[in-house]
Tab-separated table of C-alpha atoms in Angstrom:
chain	number	residue	atom	x	y	z
D	254	MET	CA	-39.989	-2.011	-20.681
D	255	SER	CA	-38.363	0.293	-23.239
D	256	PHE	CA	-34.874	1.144	-22.030
D	257	ALA	CA	-34.530	3.652	-24.877
D	258	ALA	CA	-37.580	5.538	-23.576
D	259	MET	CA	-36.012	5.500	-20.121
D	260	MET	CA	-32.811	7.039	-21.516
D	261	LEU	CA	-34.838	9.653	-23.392
D	262	VAL	CA	-36.424	10.718	-20.087
D	263	ALA	CA	-32.948	10.963	-18.521
D	264	LEU	CA	-31.704	13.065	-21.438
D	265	ALA	CA	-34.679	15.412	-21.189
D	266	LEU	CA	-34.189	15.879	-17.443
D	267	ASP	CA	-30.501	16.604	-17.919
D	268	LEU	CA	-31.268	19.150	-20.645
D	269	ALA	CA	-33.838	20.885	-18.466
D	270	LEU	CA	-32.071	20.779	-15.101
D	271	GLY	CA	-28.500	19.539	-15.357
D	272	TRP	CA	-27.520	18.214	-11.940
D	273	PRO	CA	-28.678	20.992	-9.586
D	274	LYS	CA	-26.141	22.348	-7.115
D	275	ALA	CA	-28.655	22.028	-4.283
D	276	ILE	CA	-28.861	18.275	-4.880
D	277	TYR	CA	-25.089	17.966	-5.280
D	278	ASP	CA	-24.478	19.835	-2.028
D	279	ARG	CA	-26.894	17.556	-0.194
D	280	ILE	CA	-26.072	14.093	-1.572
D	281	GLY	CA	-23.183	14.513	-4.010
D	282	HIS	CA	-23.298	12.660	-7.334
D	283	PRO	CA	-23.044	8.986	-8.353
D	284	VAL	CA	-19.641	9.652	-9.928
D	285	THR	CA	-18.334	11.015	-6.622
D	286	TRP	CA	-19.666	7.913	-4.861
D	287	LEU	CA	-17.889	5.693	-7.380
D	288	GLY	CA	-14.787	7.830	-7.026
D	289	ALA	CA	-14.769	7.349	-3.257
D	290	LEU	CA	-14.950	3.559	-3.660
D	291	ILE	CA	-12.178	3.566	-6.280
D	292	THR	CA	-9.975	5.754	-4.075
D	293	LEU	CA	-10.485	3.429	-1.115
D	294	LEU	CA	-9.606	0.326	-3.120
D	295	GLU	CA	-6.631	1.997	-4.796
D	296	ARG	CA	-5.121	3.076	-1.488
D	297	ARG	CA	-5.530	-0.355	0.069
D	298	TRP	CA	-4.713	-2.607	-2.891
D	299	ASN	CA	-2.191	-0.695	-5.008
D	300	THR	CA	0.721	-1.558	-2.724
D	301	ASN	CA	2.345	-4.840	-3.743
D	302	ARG	CA	4.227	-4.417	-7.006
D	303	PRO	CA	4.187	-8.069	-8.176
D	304	LEU	CA	0.420	-8.242	-7.658
D	305	ARG	CA	-0.601	-4.791	-8.889
D	306	ARG	CA	-2.181	-5.948	-12.164
D	307	ALA	CA	-4.170	-8.714	-10.447
D	308	ARG	CA	-5.299	-6.423	-7.660
D	309	GLY	CA	-6.227	-3.687	-10.131
D	310	THR	CA	-8.266	-6.182	-12.140
D	311	GLY	CA	-10.044	-7.218	-8.963
D	312	ALA	CA	-10.733	-3.612	-8.030
D	313	ALA	CA	-12.192	-2.893	-11.467
D	314	ALA	CA	-14.386	-5.991	-11.304
D	315	LEU	CA	-15.624	-5.056	-7.844
D	316	VAL	CA	-16.494	-1.456	-8.725
D	317	ILE	CA	-18.238	-2.422	-11.972
D	318	GLY	CA	-20.041	-5.284	-10.252
D	319	VAL	CA	-21.306	-3.081	-7.431
D	320	ALA	CA	-22.589	-0.464	-9.887
D	321	ALA	CA	-24.271	-3.052	-12.108
D	322	PHE	CA	-25.830	-4.851	-9.116
D	323	ILE	CA	-27.328	-1.635	-7.731
D	324	GLY	CA	-28.625	-0.728	-11.183
D	325	LEU	CA	-30.175	-4.170	-11.621
D	326	ALA	CA	-31.783	-4.113	-8.161
D	327	LEU	CA	-33.331	-0.713	-8.852
D	328	GLN	CA	-34.523	-1.807	-12.282
D	329	LEU	CA	-36.172	-4.944	-10.940
D	330	ALA	CA	-38.026	-2.819	-8.398
D	331	LEU	CA	-39.566	-0.609	-11.110
D	332	PRO	CA	-43.159	-1.185	-12.230
D	333	ALA	CA	-43.423	-2.594	-15.756
D	334	ASN	CA	-45.364	0.335	-17.183
D	335	GLY	CA	-45.008	4.006	-18.050
D	336	TRP	CA	-44.317	4.873	-14.435
D	337	GLY	CA	-41.406	2.452	-14.498
D	338	ILE	CA	-39.984	4.183	-17.554
D	339	ALA	CA	-40.349	7.593	-15.913
D	340	LEU	CA	-38.807	6.484	-12.612
D	341	GLY	CA	-36.009	4.691	-14.445
D	342	GLY	CA	-35.303	7.878	-16.361
D	343	VAL	CA	-35.070	9.813	-13.093
D	344	LEU	CA	-32.590	7.256	-11.754
D	345	ALA	CA	-30.502	7.387	-14.958
D	346	TRP	CA	-30.621	11.192	-15.110
D	347	PRO	CA	-27.427	11.938	-13.117
D	348	LEU	CA	-25.430	9.541	-15.307
D	349	VAL	CA	-25.915	11.709	-18.412
D	350	ALA	CA	-23.740	14.815	-18.767
D	351	MET	CA	-25.147	16.646	-21.791
D	352	ARG	CA	-25.817	20.009	-20.146
D	353	SER	CA	-22.628	20.107	-18.066
D	354	MET	CA	-20.548	19.311	-21.154
D	355	HIS	CA	-21.995	22.307	-22.964
D	356	ASP	CA	-21.569	24.555	-19.934
D	357	HIS	CA	-17.911	23.605	-19.414
D	358	VAL	CA	-17.011	24.307	-23.039
D	359	ALA	CA	-19.047	27.518	-23.102
D	360	ALA	CA	-17.042	28.600	-20.035
D	361	VAL	CA	-13.936	28.439	-22.249
D	362	LEU	CA	-15.579	30.232	-25.174
D	363	HIS	CA	-16.795	33.273	-23.241
D	364	PRO	CA	-13.368	34.516	-22.027
D	365	LEU	CA	-11.890	33.776	-25.454
D	366	GLN	CA	-14.499	36.046	-27.005
D	367	SER	CA	-13.602	38.819	-24.569
D	368	GLY	CA	-9.854	38.374	-25.079
D	369	ASP	CA	-9.192	37.059	-21.561
D	370	LEU	CA	-6.682	34.287	-22.292
D	371	PRO	CA	-5.758	33.560	-18.617
D	372	ALA	CA	-9.420	32.992	-17.762
D	373	ALA	CA	-9.827	30.771	-20.835
D	374	ARG	CA	-6.769	28.751	-19.780
D	375	HIS	CA	-8.245	28.289	-16.325
D	376	ALA	CA	-11.609	27.211	-17.770
D	377	VAL	CA	-10.027	24.680	-20.129
D	378	SER	CA	-7.959	23.244	-17.256
D	379	MET	CA	-11.274	22.044	-15.800
D	380	ILE	CA	-11.887	19.703	-18.743
D	381	VAL	CA	-8.439	18.562	-19.964
D	382	GLY	CA	-5.506	16.835	-18.297
D	383	ARG	CA	-2.697	18.696	-20.041
D	384	ASP	CA	-0.899	21.798	-18.764
D	385	PRO	CA	-2.739	24.841	-20.220
D	386	SER	CA	-0.388	27.490	-18.806
D	387	LYS	CA	1.552	27.894	-22.054
D	388	LEU	CA	-1.298	27.436	-24.506
D	389	ASP	CA	-2.040	30.305	-26.869
D	390	THR	CA	-5.567	31.111	-28.057
D	391	ALA	CA	-5.432	28.416	-30.760
D	392	GLY	CA	-4.142	25.870	-28.259
D	393	VAL	CA	-6.905	26.605	-25.766
D	394	THR	CA	-9.511	26.429	-28.522
D	395	ARG	CA	-8.077	23.175	-29.815
D	396	ALA	CA	-8.056	21.626	-26.335
D	397	ALA	CA	-11.678	22.632	-25.757
D	398	LEU	CA	-12.801	21.189	-29.102
D	399	GLU	CA	-10.962	17.930	-28.434
D	400	SER	CA	-12.582	17.656	-25.012
D	401	LEU	CA	-15.992	18.415	-26.498
D	402	ALA	CA	-15.570	15.683	-29.104
D	403	GLU	CA	-14.167	13.011	-26.789
D	404	ASN	CA	-16.495	13.698	-23.884
D	405	THR	CA	-19.565	13.733	-26.110
D	406	SER	CA	-18.751	10.082	-26.649
D	407	ASP	CA	-17.686	9.225	-23.082
D	408	GLY	CA	-20.175	11.365	-21.185
D	409	ILE	CA	-23.314	11.178	-23.309
D	410	VAL	CA	-23.388	8.773	-26.246
D	411	ALA	CA	-21.766	5.802	-24.475
D	412	PRO	CA	-23.900	5.915	-21.299
D	413	LEU	CA	-27.069	6.304	-23.351
D	414	PHE	CA	-25.970	3.526	-25.715
D	415	TRP	CA	-25.406	1.018	-22.910
D	416	GLY	CA	-28.467	2.264	-21.060
D	417	ALA	CA	-30.669	1.822	-24.132
D	418	ILE	CA	-29.411	-1.761	-24.516
D	419	LEU	CA	-29.237	-2.913	-20.886
D	420	GLY	CA	-31.180	-0.338	-18.882
D	421	LEU	CA	-30.014	0.850	-15.462
D	422	PRO	CA	-27.382	-1.916	-15.014
D	423	GLY	CA	-25.879	-0.965	-18.362
D	424	ILE	CA	-25.618	2.765	-17.778
D	425	ALA	CA	-24.423	2.276	-14.174
D	426	ALA	CA	-21.765	-0.256	-15.183
D	427	TYR	CA	-20.561	1.984	-18.001
D	428	LYS	CA	-20.276	4.962	-15.664
D	429	ALA	CA	-18.204	2.831	-13.299
D	430	ILE	CA	-15.949	1.770	-16.189
D	431	ASN	CA	-15.443	5.340	-17.361
D	432	THR	CA	-14.764	6.611	-13.835
D	433	LEU	CA	-12.213	3.857	-13.258
D	434	ASP	CA	-10.410	4.773	-16.460
D	435	SER	CA	-10.375	8.494	-15.669
D	436	MET	CA	-9.000	7.889	-12.166
D	437	ILE	CA	-6.556	4.996	-12.523
D	438	GLY	CA	-6.304	4.149	-16.216
D	439	HIS	CA	-3.122	6.207	-16.690
D	440	LYS	CA	0.288	5.159	-17.984
D	441	THR	CA	2.174	6.399	-14.944
D	442	ALA	CA	4.467	4.492	-12.603
D	443	ARG	CA	1.702	4.228	-9.992
D	444	TYR	CA	-1.158	3.231	-12.286
D	445	LEU	CA	0.413	1.445	-15.277
D	446	GLU	CA	-0.168	-2.009	-13.777
D	447	PHE	CA	-2.945	-1.310	-11.289
D	448	GLY	CA	-5.061	0.545	-13.862
D	449	TRP	CA	-4.286	-1.799	-16.763
D	450	ALA	CA	-7.612	-3.653	-16.622
D	451	SER	CA	-9.615	-0.452	-16.160
D	452	ALA	CA	-8.072	1.094	-19.268
D	453	ARG	CA	-8.624	-2.044	-21.375
D	454	ILE	CA	-12.252	-2.433	-20.254
D	455	ASP	CA	-12.896	1.234	-21.055
D	456	ASP	CA	-11.421	0.746	-24.537
D	457	VAL	CA	-13.855	-2.105	-25.208
D	458	ALA	CA	-16.879	-0.316	-23.720
D	459	ASN	CA	-16.286	2.736	-25.917
D	460	LEU	CA	-15.498	0.888	-29.128
D	461	ILE	CA	-18.963	1.273	-30.680
D	462	PRO	CA	-20.081	4.550	-29.001
D	463	ALA	CA	-16.969	6.436	-30.153
D	464	ARG	CA	-17.582	5.514	-33.771
D	465	LEU	CA	-21.288	6.291	-33.455
D	466	THR	CA	-20.396	9.727	-32.079
D	467	GLY	CA	-18.157	10.416	-35.057
D	468	LEU	CA	-20.923	9.327	-37.416
D	469	VAL	CA	-23.459	11.593	-35.686
D	470	PHE	CA	-21.079	14.557	-35.914
D	471	ALA	CA	-20.625	13.926	-39.619
D	472	LEU	CA	-24.340	13.531	-40.355
D	473	VAL	CA	-25.317	16.871	-38.781
D	474	SER	CA	-22.251	18.849	-39.874
D	475	GLY	CA	-23.260	19.925	-43.358
D	476	ARG	CA	-19.819	18.618	-44.420
D	477	ALA	CA	-20.532	14.913	-44.082
D	478	ARG	CA	-18.157	13.764	-46.819
D	479	ALA	CA	-15.200	15.774	-45.465
D	480	SER	CA	-15.951	14.734	-41.898
D	481	LEU	CA	-16.256	11.031	-42.732
D	482	HIS	CA	-13.117	11.145	-44.883
D	483	CYS	CA	-11.105	12.750	-42.086
D	484	MET	CA	-12.449	10.252	-39.555
D	485	TRP	CA	-11.612	7.246	-41.715
D	486	ARG	CA	-8.140	8.585	-42.589
D	487	ASP	CA	-6.919	9.945	-39.251
D	488	ALA	CA	-8.825	8.308	-36.379
D	489	ARG	CA	-6.677	5.189	-36.242
D	490	HIS	CA	-3.485	7.263	-35.913
D	491	HIS	CA	-4.713	8.896	-32.709
D	492	ARG	CA	-3.084	7.997	-29.372
D	493	SER	CA	-6.441	6.591	-28.208
D	494	PRO	CA	-8.179	3.695	-29.971
D	495	ASN	CA	-11.516	5.480	-29.521
D	496	ALA	CA	-11.113	9.224	-28.968
D	497	GLY	CA	-9.687	9.713	-32.451
D	498	TRP	CA	-13.024	8.902	-34.107
D	499	PRO	CA	-15.136	11.766	-32.721
D	500	GLU	CA	-12.117	14.127	-32.752
D	501	ALA	CA	-11.344	13.408	-36.400
D	502	ALA	CA	-15.012	13.730	-37.348
D	503	MET	CA	-15.199	17.123	-35.639
D	504	ALA	CA	-11.914	18.264	-37.196
D	505	GLY	CA	-13.202	17.389	-40.661
D	506	ALA	CA	-16.590	18.957	-39.972
D	507	LEU	CA	-15.039	22.274	-38.868
D	508	ALA	CA	-12.091	22.155	-41.321
D	509	VAL	CA	-9.500	22.636	-38.538
D	510	ARG	CA	-6.622	20.579	-37.185
D	511	LEU	CA	-6.776	18.985	-33.745
D	512	SER	CA	-4.592	16.861	-31.454
D	513	GLY	CA	-0.860	17.297	-32.162
D	514	PRO	CA	1.981	17.692	-29.609
D	515	ARG	CA	0.869	18.394	-26.046
D	516	ALA	CA	2.387	19.042	-22.638
D	517	TYR	CA	1.612	17.051	-19.498
D	518	GLY	CA	3.600	18.789	-16.771
D	519	ALA	CA	7.244	18.912	-17.907
D	520	GLU	CA	6.747	16.207	-20.544
D	521	VAL	CA	5.813	17.017	-24.156
D	522	THR	CA	4.340	14.131	-26.150
D	523	PRO	CA	4.780	14.230	-29.957
D	524	GLU	CA	1.225	13.285	-30.888
D	525	PRO	CA	0.276	13.314	-34.602
D	526	TRP	CA	-2.101	15.940	-35.938
D	527	VAL	CA	-5.668	15.103	-36.881
D	528	ASN	CA	-6.596	16.789	-40.188
D	529	SER	CA	-3.015	18.052	-40.393
D	530	GLY	CA	-3.410	20.134	-43.542
D	531	ALA	CA	-6.105	22.370	-42.017
D	532	PRO	CA	-5.476	25.571	-40.031
D	533	ASP	CA	-5.555	25.893	-36.253
D	534	PRO	CA	-9.025	26.556	-34.842
D	535	HIS	CA	-10.194	30.070	-34.018
D	536	GLN	CA	-12.618	30.985	-31.240
D	537	THR	CA	-15.337	31.108	-33.887
D	538	ASP	CA	-14.718	27.412	-34.508
D	539	LEU	CA	-15.384	26.695	-30.848
D	540	HIS	CA	-18.744	28.435	-31.219
D	541	LEU	CA	-19.414	26.343	-34.329
D	542	GLY	CA	-18.343	23.232	-32.418
D	543	LEU	CA	-20.961	23.928	-29.758
D	544	ARG	CA	-23.587	24.362	-32.451
D	545	LEU	CA	-22.506	21.051	-33.983
D	546	TYR	CA	-22.785	19.489	-30.525
D	547	ALA	CA	-26.320	20.846	-30.093
D	548	ARG	CA	-27.424	19.435	-33.458
D	549	SER	CA	-25.808	16.107	-32.581
D	550	MET	CA	-27.765	15.950	-29.341
D	551	GLY	CA	-30.954	16.630	-31.292
D	552	LEU	CA	-30.229	13.728	-33.647
D	553	LEU	CA	-29.377	11.499	-30.686
D	554	ALA	CA	-32.712	12.348	-29.048
D	555	LEU	CA	-34.556	11.571	-32.281
D	556	ALA	CA	-32.761	8.221	-32.550
D	557	LEU	CA	-33.666	7.327	-28.961
D	558	GLY	CA	-37.249	8.367	-29.628
D	559	GLY	CA	-37.391	6.144	-32.708
D	560	VAL	CA	-36.016	3.136	-30.826
D	561	ALA	CA	-38.387	3.844	-27.937
D	562	LEU	CA	-41.431	3.837	-30.235
D	563	TRP	CA	-40.225	0.616	-31.827
D	564	THR	CA	-39.724	-1.125	-28.480
D	565	LEU	CA	-42.772	0.114	-26.569
């Protein structure tokens, strides 16, 4: 069975439908199911300080194992023909976030275009962890572009990458890894030890997809040399071992600077700039970033289609 063809079906369904609210209201979403399991384990196991790292490692292994087991069981139940590919694509569909990523960033762009900075701050707070209350127009735009770059890797390229290699167990396990990292992989007093394994596993799982995302951005940008140069020069200086690659590629592609100092509550972290010699982004650059994202998704679909034809 071609796992790449299965992922192409999932991508097409997500493009056409997203994850409909009617379905979400009735059954929720796999990420919310994973989140409920992670919350339960965190509340029960993140209690004994000397054992926090061991318990957190066990929690991560359990969540990833459950997700992979369910994915494998479903995959083994599929018929080994075109119907199996189609049904597998339906099952993988909610684990791809292409349409919602576009919609969340577009929700930031629209108020920026109308001059409504408070509404833009509120919209960007839905997709970033930092405090947006003091961000100016450039800061909001920068935050949205950074989220677009990083989440293209985490929310689309990485799940499809692991799904194309391993099928439903791969995409389900990756989604569990990414959800663990987003919920407990933080360097705070509560999660530093308990979320240590989750953060490290996420770093490894995104190692290849993050660099592939940067490469895709560069190839469709029309400024491939500048984008690749910026990625090679600045990505490794980013606070994240992976997020810097798609962010730097996008910064070079759009000729703007990204990252830099940021506020998380009362704390300001002195992060280095990516593409430091370029100007701050304007709202027009956010529009161009969404166009770059759309072209990247087209190239990704073509790549999946090519692999699917080769493996059928």
